[in-house]
């Protein structure tokens, strides 16, 4: 099959067993992931059917935090590759009976699982699992630390729209302090040659972000005319003990993307958001649903990126590596 041949060529130099963060990936590994994702995206754009590249493999979703997009996207990605899936939620599980996170993960792995996809509110949990499990581990978000497949799907969407990443100016706007999406975007975009700006209120954007090689800005209107892409990050109220600004209305006044700000942007500006979006807070409904928005393309690309990650990690593992 042509698709499989092209995927195997791409995977020839692939050496990673896990996908834990974008910080530790090289630029060529990011490009391999993006190219594999493009192949899968193209396959489904042409309405070609479900694949059997991972038939006989099992992928477990181990989610200890809420999720709509990421969980369903990983699940669908595994199914479209022909793998079986296990859906685990901490609510209603033996976690409520006192079982530890690692024991739960080892129990699921012992059912013959090839990959564990995990989301947890504590940074470093997927790295911890990778040390304790034999199977592949994919990080679907570890607290405010990283969300590598979100970073990849954002970068894939920009690359599809602009044909490149190098030389583009991408602003991440909003709650940088609590955003795992921000960290994964920064690592990925910087390695591929973009200029990255982090922008938001001082209480959510520390000047220390500059140490990662990004520009730090507090005034959206000043940077707006230079930006090729805006990625609007949700204010993560659930991760904050105190309010980072006087009112949501004031935040919207200073940072929400609205029709007036679109008019002062580059004519081809891309408006992105990892979702869930809070209409009227970081983005107005007309902009979220308008011609510059690629928010739903990001969602579709999420499946392609997760297929690429699962396939690259699992294509060479053998059934006799399984833990019994
Ligand atoms: C993000 C997350 O959970 O980190 N959403 C997502 O995965 N699509 C961002 C958010 O919750 O705001």
Short mmCIF file of C-alpha atoms in Angstrom, two decimals, residues 33-45 69-70 72-74 76-77 80 148-162 165 270 272-274 293-310:
data_model
loop_
_atom_site.label_atom_id
_atom_site.label_comp_id
_atom_site.label_asym_id
_atom_site.label_seq_id
_atom_site.Cartn_x
_atom_site.Cartn_y
_atom_site.Cartn_z
CA UNK A 33 5.54 13.61 13.09
CA UNK A 34 4.09 16.47 11.02
CA UNK A 35 4.71 14.70 7.72
CA UNK A 36 3.14 11.47 8.94
CA UNK A 37 0.17 13.51 10.22
CA UNK A 38 -0.18 15.18 6.81
CA UNK A 39 -0.35 11.75 5.16
CA UNK A 40 -3.12 10.64 7.53
CA UNK A 41 -4.98 13.96 7.13
CA UNK A 42 -4.82 13.57 3.33
CA UNK A 43 -6.01 9.96 3.54
CA UNK A 44 -9.16 11.00 5.38
CA UNK A 45 -9.69 14.15 3.30
CA UNK A 69 -11.36 16.98 22.37
CA UNK A 70 -8.16 15.21 23.37
CA UNK A 72 -12.13 11.48 21.84
CA UNK A 73 -9.44 12.42 19.35
CA UNK A 74 -6.94 9.84 20.73
CA UNK A 76 -10.74 7.89 17.24
CA UNK A 77 -7.11 8.01 16.09
CA UNK A 80 -8.89 4.61 12.59
CA UNK A 148 2.69 17.68 23.02
CA UNK A 149 -0.06 16.54 20.62
CA UNK A 150 -1.82 19.90 21.07
CA UNK A 151 1.43 21.69 20.18
CA UNK A 152 1.85 19.45 17.15
CA UNK A 153 -1.70 19.90 15.88
CA UNK A 154 -1.37 23.67 16.24
CA UNK A 155 1.91 23.63 14.30
CA UNK A 156 0.46 21.29 11.66
CA UNK A 157 -2.49 23.66 11.14
CA UNK A 158 -0.16 26.66 10.71
CA UNK A 159 2.04 24.70 8.30
CA UNK A 160 -0.95 23.61 6.20
CA UNK A 161 -2.21 27.21 6.03
CA UNK A 162 1.12 28.97 5.45
CA UNK A 165 6.82 27.67 10.15
CA UNK A 270 -4.76 33.07 11.44
CA UNK A 272 -6.40 29.69 16.57
CA UNK A 273 -7.52 28.32 19.93
CA UNK A 274 -6.88 24.92 21.50
CA UNK A 293 -10.57 31.16 12.39
CA UNK A 294 -9.05 27.70 11.91
CA UNK A 295 -10.30 26.34 15.24
CA UNK A 296 -12.22 23.41 13.72
CA UNK A 297 -9.35 22.58 11.35
CA UNK A 298 -7.23 22.26 14.52
CA UNK A 299 -9.72 19.71 15.87
CA UNK A 300 -9.63 17.66 12.66
CA UNK A 301 -5.83 17.84 12.57
CA UNK A 302 -5.76 16.53 16.15
CA UNK A 303 -6.84 13.10 14.92
CA UNK A 304 -4.17 13.05 12.19
CA UNK A 305 -1.43 14.10 14.63
CA UNK A 306 -2.46 11.44 17.16
CA UNK A 307 -2.58 8.78 14.43
CA UNK A 308 0.96 9.81 13.46
CA UNK A 309 2.18 9.65 17.06
CA UNK A 310 0.54 6.29 17.78
#
